[in-house]
C-alpha cells in the first residue's frame, strides 16, 4: 500500500483520458452482464431440463396433436414412472398484437403436472383451491408481477385457437395460485389451467393433446425407454417421436441461432477493443513518464519493481472500470428483462460474474504487459536523456 499515492497520482495525471478510458471499460462490462443474462435466457430450458424427463410428440411435428388415450399406453412402458400431457393454448391478454408475450399457456392435470415439475413451488392451500375450482388457474411469479395480478383475480383470455362450444373466444379463469421457482433458473412465467374444464368446454379437438411429458426411473436409459415408447405407436395414425427434455429444448434454441457462439464472438470483439483502448492508454502514460521512471531507477528501484508498478497501475485501471461495470451490469440485469417479458428467465449467473472478474484481471495484465516490459528494460541514461 505504500505505493498507492504513486499509482493514484498516475491515474489522475490525465483526468479526461482516464475518465473516457474507464467509461469504455465500464460500458463494456455492463454489456458483458447483459449478454450473459441473454445467454442464460436462451439456454435456460437446456440447462435446467430434467435429466429424468422425456417428451413424446407427434413424429412429424410438435404442432400436430396426439390422442389423450396414449397416456395410459405410455404409462405401461417399462422404465416409465409417471406421465402427463400439455397443450399449447395460444391465448391473448389485453394486447391482440402481442398475445401473452413470452408466456406459455397450457391446460394441464394439476396433480400430475405439479408432481412432474417439483421445481414449481405452489403453497398447499393454493393447490387445494386449484383442485376445487374447475375454472381455476395458477401463474408464475414473474408473470403475476408483470401484469399486477393477485390471487382472487378474474383473468379474461381471448382464444386464438380454441373457441368454446358457444363459439365464444373468451375464456375466463379464477386466479387461485401463484407459484415460485425452487431455483433461479426455474421458469416462473407459465399460465396453467385445468385440462378437464378446457376439454369439456372447447368447441373442437376433444380428447387430443399436444404432447406428453414422461418421467423415467433411470436417466441413463432414456434412449432405450424412448425407443420402446415410439415402437408402441409404429404404423399407427399418430406415430410418435420421444426425446429427452434437454434435446427438445436444445432443438428450439438451435432454431433461433447458436446464441452461445454469437455472444462469444461479440465478447471477443469487445475484449479485443478494450485491450487496444487500455493498452494505448498505458503506453501513452508510460511514455509521458519516461523521465520519472529514470529517476525511480536512479534512486534504487529495481527492474522488477518498475515492472510491478506499471502492471499494478494497469490492473488498478481495469479493476476500477471493470468492477464498476460488473456492479452496474448486475444491478441493471436485476432490474428486470428489458424486452418487457419476452425472455422468461433473465438473470446474471454467478459463473458469469466469476468469469467477468477473471476478464477484469486478465485485461489489466494483458493491457499493461508491453508498456511494463518496456519500462523495465528502460536504461537510466536513455530515460533521463528523453526527459
mmCIF file of C-alpha atoms in Angstrom, residues 6-191:
data_model
loop_
_atom_site.group_PDB
_atom_site.id
_atom_site.type_symbol
_atom_site.label_atom_id
_atom_site.label_comp_id
_atom_site.label_asym_id
_atom_site.label_seq_id
_atom_site.Cartn_x
_atom_site.Cartn_y
_atom_site.Cartn_z
ATOM 1 C CA UNK A 6 2.117 6.954 -6.689
ATOM 2 C CA UNK A 7 -0.374 4.721 -8.516
ATOM 3 C CA UNK A 8 -3.323 7.002 -7.806
ATOM 4 C CA UNK A 9 -1.360 10.076 -8.834
ATOM 5 C CA UNK A 10 -0.527 8.493 -12.187
ATOM 6 C CA UNK A 11 -4.199 7.780 -12.867
ATOM 7 C CA UNK A 12 -5.099 11.420 -12.130
ATOM 8 C CA UNK A 13 -2.359 12.795 -14.361
ATOM 9 C CA UNK A 14 -4.588 12.993 -17.449
ATOM 10 C CA UNK A 15 -8.080 13.163 -15.996
ATOM 11 C CA UNK A 16 -10.003 13.351 -19.275
ATOM 12 C CA UNK A 17 -8.148 10.429 -20.821
ATOM 13 C CA UNK A 18 -8.533 8.378 -17.663
ATOM 14 C CA UNK A 19 -12.251 9.145 -17.438
ATOM 15 C CA UNK A 20 -13.074 8.151 -21.007
ATOM 16 C CA UNK A 21 -10.966 5.008 -20.860
ATOM 17 C CA UNK A 22 -12.625 3.980 -17.606
ATOM 18 C CA UNK A 23 -16.019 4.774 -19.140
ATOM 19 C CA UNK A 24 -15.315 2.478 -22.084
ATOM 20 C CA UNK A 25 -14.377 -0.334 -19.693
ATOM 21 C CA UNK A 26 -17.477 0.248 -17.565
ATOM 22 C CA UNK A 27 -19.781 0.146 -20.598
ATOM 23 C CA UNK A 28 -18.065 -2.980 -21.929
ATOM 24 C CA UNK A 29 -18.635 -4.898 -18.701
ATOM 25 C CA UNK A 30 -22.249 -3.707 -18.436
ATOM 26 C CA UNK A 31 -22.661 -5.176 -21.924
ATOM 27 C CA UNK A 32 -20.960 -8.357 -20.707
ATOM 28 C CA UNK A 33 -23.531 -8.690 -17.909
ATOM 29 C CA UNK A 34 -26.461 -8.211 -20.300
ATOM 30 C CA UNK A 35 -25.074 -10.681 -22.830
ATOM 31 C CA UNK A 36 -24.526 -13.262 -20.084
ATOM 32 C CA UNK A 37 -28.141 -12.819 -18.976
ATOM 33 C CA UNK A 38 -29.398 -13.126 -22.567
ATOM 34 C CA UNK A 39 -27.389 -16.330 -22.983
ATOM 35 C CA UNK A 40 -28.985 -17.711 -19.813
ATOM 36 C CA UNK A 41 -32.432 -16.762 -21.139
ATOM 37 C CA UNK A 42 -31.973 -18.619 -24.410
ATOM 38 C CA UNK A 43 -30.291 -21.627 -22.843
ATOM 39 C CA UNK A 44 -32.357 -21.834 -19.676
ATOM 40 C CA UNK A 45 -34.551 -24.611 -20.986
ATOM 41 C CA UNK A 46 -31.458 -26.581 -21.940
ATOM 42 C CA UNK A 47 -29.504 -26.012 -18.759
ATOM 43 C CA UNK A 48 -32.320 -26.720 -16.288
ATOM 44 C CA UNK A 49 -34.035 -29.510 -18.207
ATOM 45 C CA UNK A 50 -34.816 -32.517 -16.056
ATOM 46 C CA UNK A 51 -32.464 -35.420 -16.726
ATOM 47 C CA UNK A 52 -35.272 -37.883 -15.995
ATOM 48 C CA UNK A 53 -37.929 -36.264 -18.216
ATOM 49 C CA UNK A 54 -38.751 -37.220 -21.795
ATOM 50 C CA UNK A 55 -41.027 -35.536 -24.313
ATOM 51 C CA UNK A 56 -43.244 -37.576 -26.628
ATOM 52 C CA UNK A 57 -44.521 -35.597 -29.609
ATOM 53 C CA UNK A 58 -46.029 -36.369 -32.983
ATOM 54 C CA UNK A 59 -43.369 -37.903 -35.225
ATOM 55 C CA UNK A 60 -43.911 -35.361 -37.995
ATOM 56 C CA UNK A 61 -44.064 -32.117 -36.000
ATOM 57 C CA UNK A 62 -44.665 -30.961 -32.460
ATOM 58 C CA UNK A 63 -47.598 -28.817 -33.600
ATOM 59 C CA UNK A 64 -49.581 -31.924 -34.616
ATOM 60 C CA UNK A 65 -51.803 -33.421 -31.868
ATOM 61 C CA UNK A 66 -51.816 -36.817 -30.201
ATOM 62 C CA UNK A 67 -54.735 -38.758 -28.657
ATOM 63 C CA UNK A 68 -55.071 -38.337 -24.892
ATOM 64 C CA UNK A 69 -55.526 -42.124 -24.608
ATOM 65 C CA UNK A 70 -51.820 -42.567 -25.405
ATOM 66 C CA UNK A 71 -51.085 -41.574 -21.806
ATOM 67 C CA UNK A 72 -52.234 -44.939 -20.435
ATOM 68 C CA UNK A 73 -50.202 -46.856 -23.008
ATOM 69 C CA UNK A 74 -47.062 -44.820 -22.303
ATOM 70 C CA UNK A 75 -47.505 -45.383 -18.564
ATOM 71 C CA UNK A 76 -47.280 -49.146 -19.136
ATOM 72 C CA UNK A 77 -43.881 -48.951 -20.869
ATOM 73 C CA UNK A 78 -41.093 -50.464 -18.711
ATOM 74 C CA UNK A 79 -38.989 -47.766 -17.061
ATOM 75 C CA UNK A 80 -41.734 -45.121 -17.088
ATOM 76 C CA UNK A 81 -42.598 -43.723 -13.647
ATOM 77 C CA UNK A 82 -45.144 -41.019 -14.478
ATOM 78 C CA UNK A 83 -46.827 -39.371 -17.473
ATOM 79 C CA UNK A 84 -48.734 -36.142 -18.007
ATOM 80 C CA UNK A 85 -49.620 -34.039 -21.025
ATOM 81 C CA UNK A 86 -49.502 -30.469 -22.284
ATOM 82 C CA UNK A 87 -51.257 -28.491 -24.970
ATOM 83 C CA UNK A 88 -50.426 -25.095 -26.434
ATOM 84 C CA UNK A 89 -53.400 -22.765 -25.851
ATOM 85 C CA UNK A 90 -52.262 -19.603 -27.634
ATOM 86 C CA UNK A 91 -54.456 -17.099 -25.809
ATOM 87 C CA UNK A 92 -54.352 -13.307 -25.972
ATOM 88 C CA UNK A 93 -54.414 -10.998 -22.957
ATOM 89 C CA UNK A 94 -55.001 -7.236 -23.343
ATOM 90 C CA UNK A 95 -52.913 -6.580 -26.481
ATOM 91 C CA UNK A 96 -54.145 -8.527 -29.533
ATOM 92 C CA UNK A 97 -50.901 -7.844 -31.383
ATOM 93 C CA UNK A 98 -48.680 -9.398 -28.731
ATOM 94 C CA UNK A 99 -50.785 -12.068 -27.044
ATOM 95 C CA UNK A 100 -49.183 -13.371 -23.876
ATOM 96 C CA UNK A 101 -45.710 -12.284 -24.899
ATOM 97 C CA UNK A 102 -43.215 -14.831 -23.629
ATOM 98 C CA UNK A 103 -45.844 -16.662 -21.544
ATOM 99 C CA UNK A 104 -46.502 -20.374 -22.069
ATOM 100 C CA UNK A 105 -50.195 -21.176 -21.516
ATOM 101 C CA UNK A 106 -51.436 -24.724 -21.195
ATOM 102 C CA UNK A 107 -54.341 -26.795 -19.875
ATOM 103 C CA UNK A 108 -52.902 -29.445 -17.562
ATOM 104 C CA UNK A 109 -53.930 -32.035 -14.992
ATOM 105 C CA UNK A 110 -52.944 -30.171 -11.785
ATOM 106 C CA UNK A 111 -51.683 -33.001 -9.579
ATOM 107 C CA UNK A 112 -49.851 -34.775 -12.395
ATOM 108 C CA UNK A 113 -48.221 -31.580 -13.616
ATOM 109 C CA UNK A 114 -47.031 -30.376 -10.219
ATOM 110 C CA UNK A 115 -45.633 -33.847 -9.488
ATOM 111 C CA UNK A 116 -43.831 -33.823 -12.843
ATOM 112 C CA UNK A 117 -42.313 -30.388 -12.141
ATOM 113 C CA UNK A 118 -41.402 -30.311 -8.432
ATOM 114 C CA UNK A 119 -39.398 -27.146 -9.060
ATOM 115 C CA UNK A 120 -42.742 -25.298 -9.268
ATOM 116 C CA UNK A 121 -43.455 -24.333 -5.667
ATOM 117 C CA UNK A 122 -47.162 -23.772 -5.006
ATOM 118 C CA UNK A 123 -48.484 -23.312 -1.434
ATOM 119 C CA UNK A 124 -50.654 -26.197 -0.243
ATOM 120 C CA UNK A 125 -53.752 -24.027 0.252
ATOM 121 C CA UNK A 126 -53.461 -22.655 -3.287
ATOM 122 C CA UNK A 127 -53.023 -26.158 -4.686
ATOM 123 C CA UNK A 128 -56.183 -27.232 -2.839
ATOM 124 C CA UNK A 129 -58.025 -24.219 -4.264
ATOM 125 C CA UNK A 130 -56.911 -25.182 -7.770
ATOM 126 C CA UNK A 131 -58.179 -28.735 -7.327
ATOM 127 C CA UNK A 132 -61.513 -27.425 -6.054
ATOM 128 C CA UNK A 133 -62.155 -24.841 -8.791
ATOM 129 C CA UNK A 134 -62.653 -26.105 -12.348
ATOM 130 C CA UNK A 135 -62.124 -22.588 -13.705
ATOM 131 C CA UNK A 136 -59.053 -22.102 -11.520
ATOM 132 C CA UNK A 137 -55.648 -21.209 -12.890
ATOM 133 C CA UNK A 138 -52.178 -20.665 -11.480
ATOM 134 C CA UNK A 139 -49.429 -18.429 -12.806
ATOM 135 C CA UNK A 140 -45.718 -17.961 -12.240
ATOM 136 C CA UNK A 141 -44.499 -15.158 -10.016
ATOM 137 C CA UNK A 142 -42.827 -13.245 -12.865
ATOM 138 C CA UNK A 143 -45.994 -13.072 -14.964
ATOM 139 C CA UNK A 144 -48.118 -12.171 -11.933
ATOM 140 C CA UNK A 145 -45.828 -9.254 -11.132
ATOM 141 C CA UNK A 146 -45.693 -8.204 -14.775
ATOM 142 C CA UNK A 147 -49.485 -7.838 -15.020
ATOM 143 C CA UNK A 148 -50.137 -6.890 -11.403
ATOM 144 C CA UNK A 149 -52.221 -9.987 -10.752
ATOM 145 C CA UNK A 150 -53.085 -11.308 -7.311
ATOM 146 C CA UNK A 151 -54.874 -14.389 -6.035
ATOM 147 C CA UNK A 152 -58.623 -13.917 -6.441
ATOM 148 C CA UNK A 153 -58.459 -12.005 -9.732
ATOM 149 C CA UNK A 154 -60.654 -12.989 -12.672
ATOM 150 C CA UNK A 155 -58.432 -13.296 -15.779
ATOM 151 C CA UNK A 156 -60.079 -12.914 -19.232
ATOM 152 C CA UNK A 157 -58.202 -14.548 -22.098
ATOM 153 C CA UNK A 158 -59.134 -14.355 -25.777
ATOM 154 C CA UNK A 159 -58.519 -17.651 -27.570
ATOM 155 C CA UNK A 160 -56.674 -17.528 -30.874
ATOM 156 C CA UNK A 161 -57.057 -21.291 -31.483
ATOM 157 C CA UNK A 162 -59.694 -22.891 -29.256
ATOM 158 C CA UNK A 163 -63.178 -21.408 -29.061
ATOM 159 C CA UNK A 164 -65.850 -22.515 -26.609
ATOM 160 C CA UNK A 165 -68.861 -24.602 -27.641
ATOM 161 C CA UNK A 166 -70.983 -21.453 -27.752
ATOM 162 C CA UNK A 167 -68.499 -20.087 -30.325
ATOM 163 C CA UNK A 168 -67.169 -17.515 -27.869
ATOM 164 C CA UNK A 169 -63.411 -16.880 -27.962
ATOM 165 C CA UNK A 170 -63.476 -15.559 -24.375
ATOM 166 C CA UNK A 171 -62.153 -17.823 -21.648
ATOM 167 C CA UNK A 172 -62.214 -16.559 -18.067
ATOM 168 C CA UNK A 173 -60.181 -18.056 -15.250
ATOM 169 C CA UNK A 174 -60.059 -17.566 -11.493
ATOM 170 C CA UNK A 175 -56.506 -16.943 -10.384
ATOM 171 C CA UNK A 176 -56.189 -19.261 -7.384
ATOM 172 C CA UNK A 177 -52.420 -19.563 -7.044
ATOM 173 C CA UNK A 178 -49.045 -18.044 -7.805
ATOM 174 C CA UNK A 179 -46.082 -20.409 -7.939
ATOM 175 C CA UNK A 180 -42.414 -19.662 -7.313
ATOM 176 C CA UNK A 181 -39.301 -21.422 -8.547
ATOM 177 C CA UNK A 182 -37.169 -23.765 -6.491
ATOM 178 C CA UNK A 183 -34.056 -22.243 -8.022
ATOM 179 C CA UNK A 184 -33.071 -19.172 -10.004
ATOM 180 C CA UNK A 185 -33.336 -20.865 -13.379
ATOM 181 C CA UNK A 186 -36.946 -22.018 -12.943
ATOM 182 C CA UNK A 187 -39.436 -20.619 -15.441
ATOM 183 C CA UNK A 188 -41.927 -18.580 -13.422
ATOM 184 C CA UNK A 189 -43.869 -17.184 -16.382
ATOM 185 C CA UNK A 190 -46.268 -20.033 -17.194
ATOM 186 C CA UNK A 191 -50.056 -19.707 -17.077
#
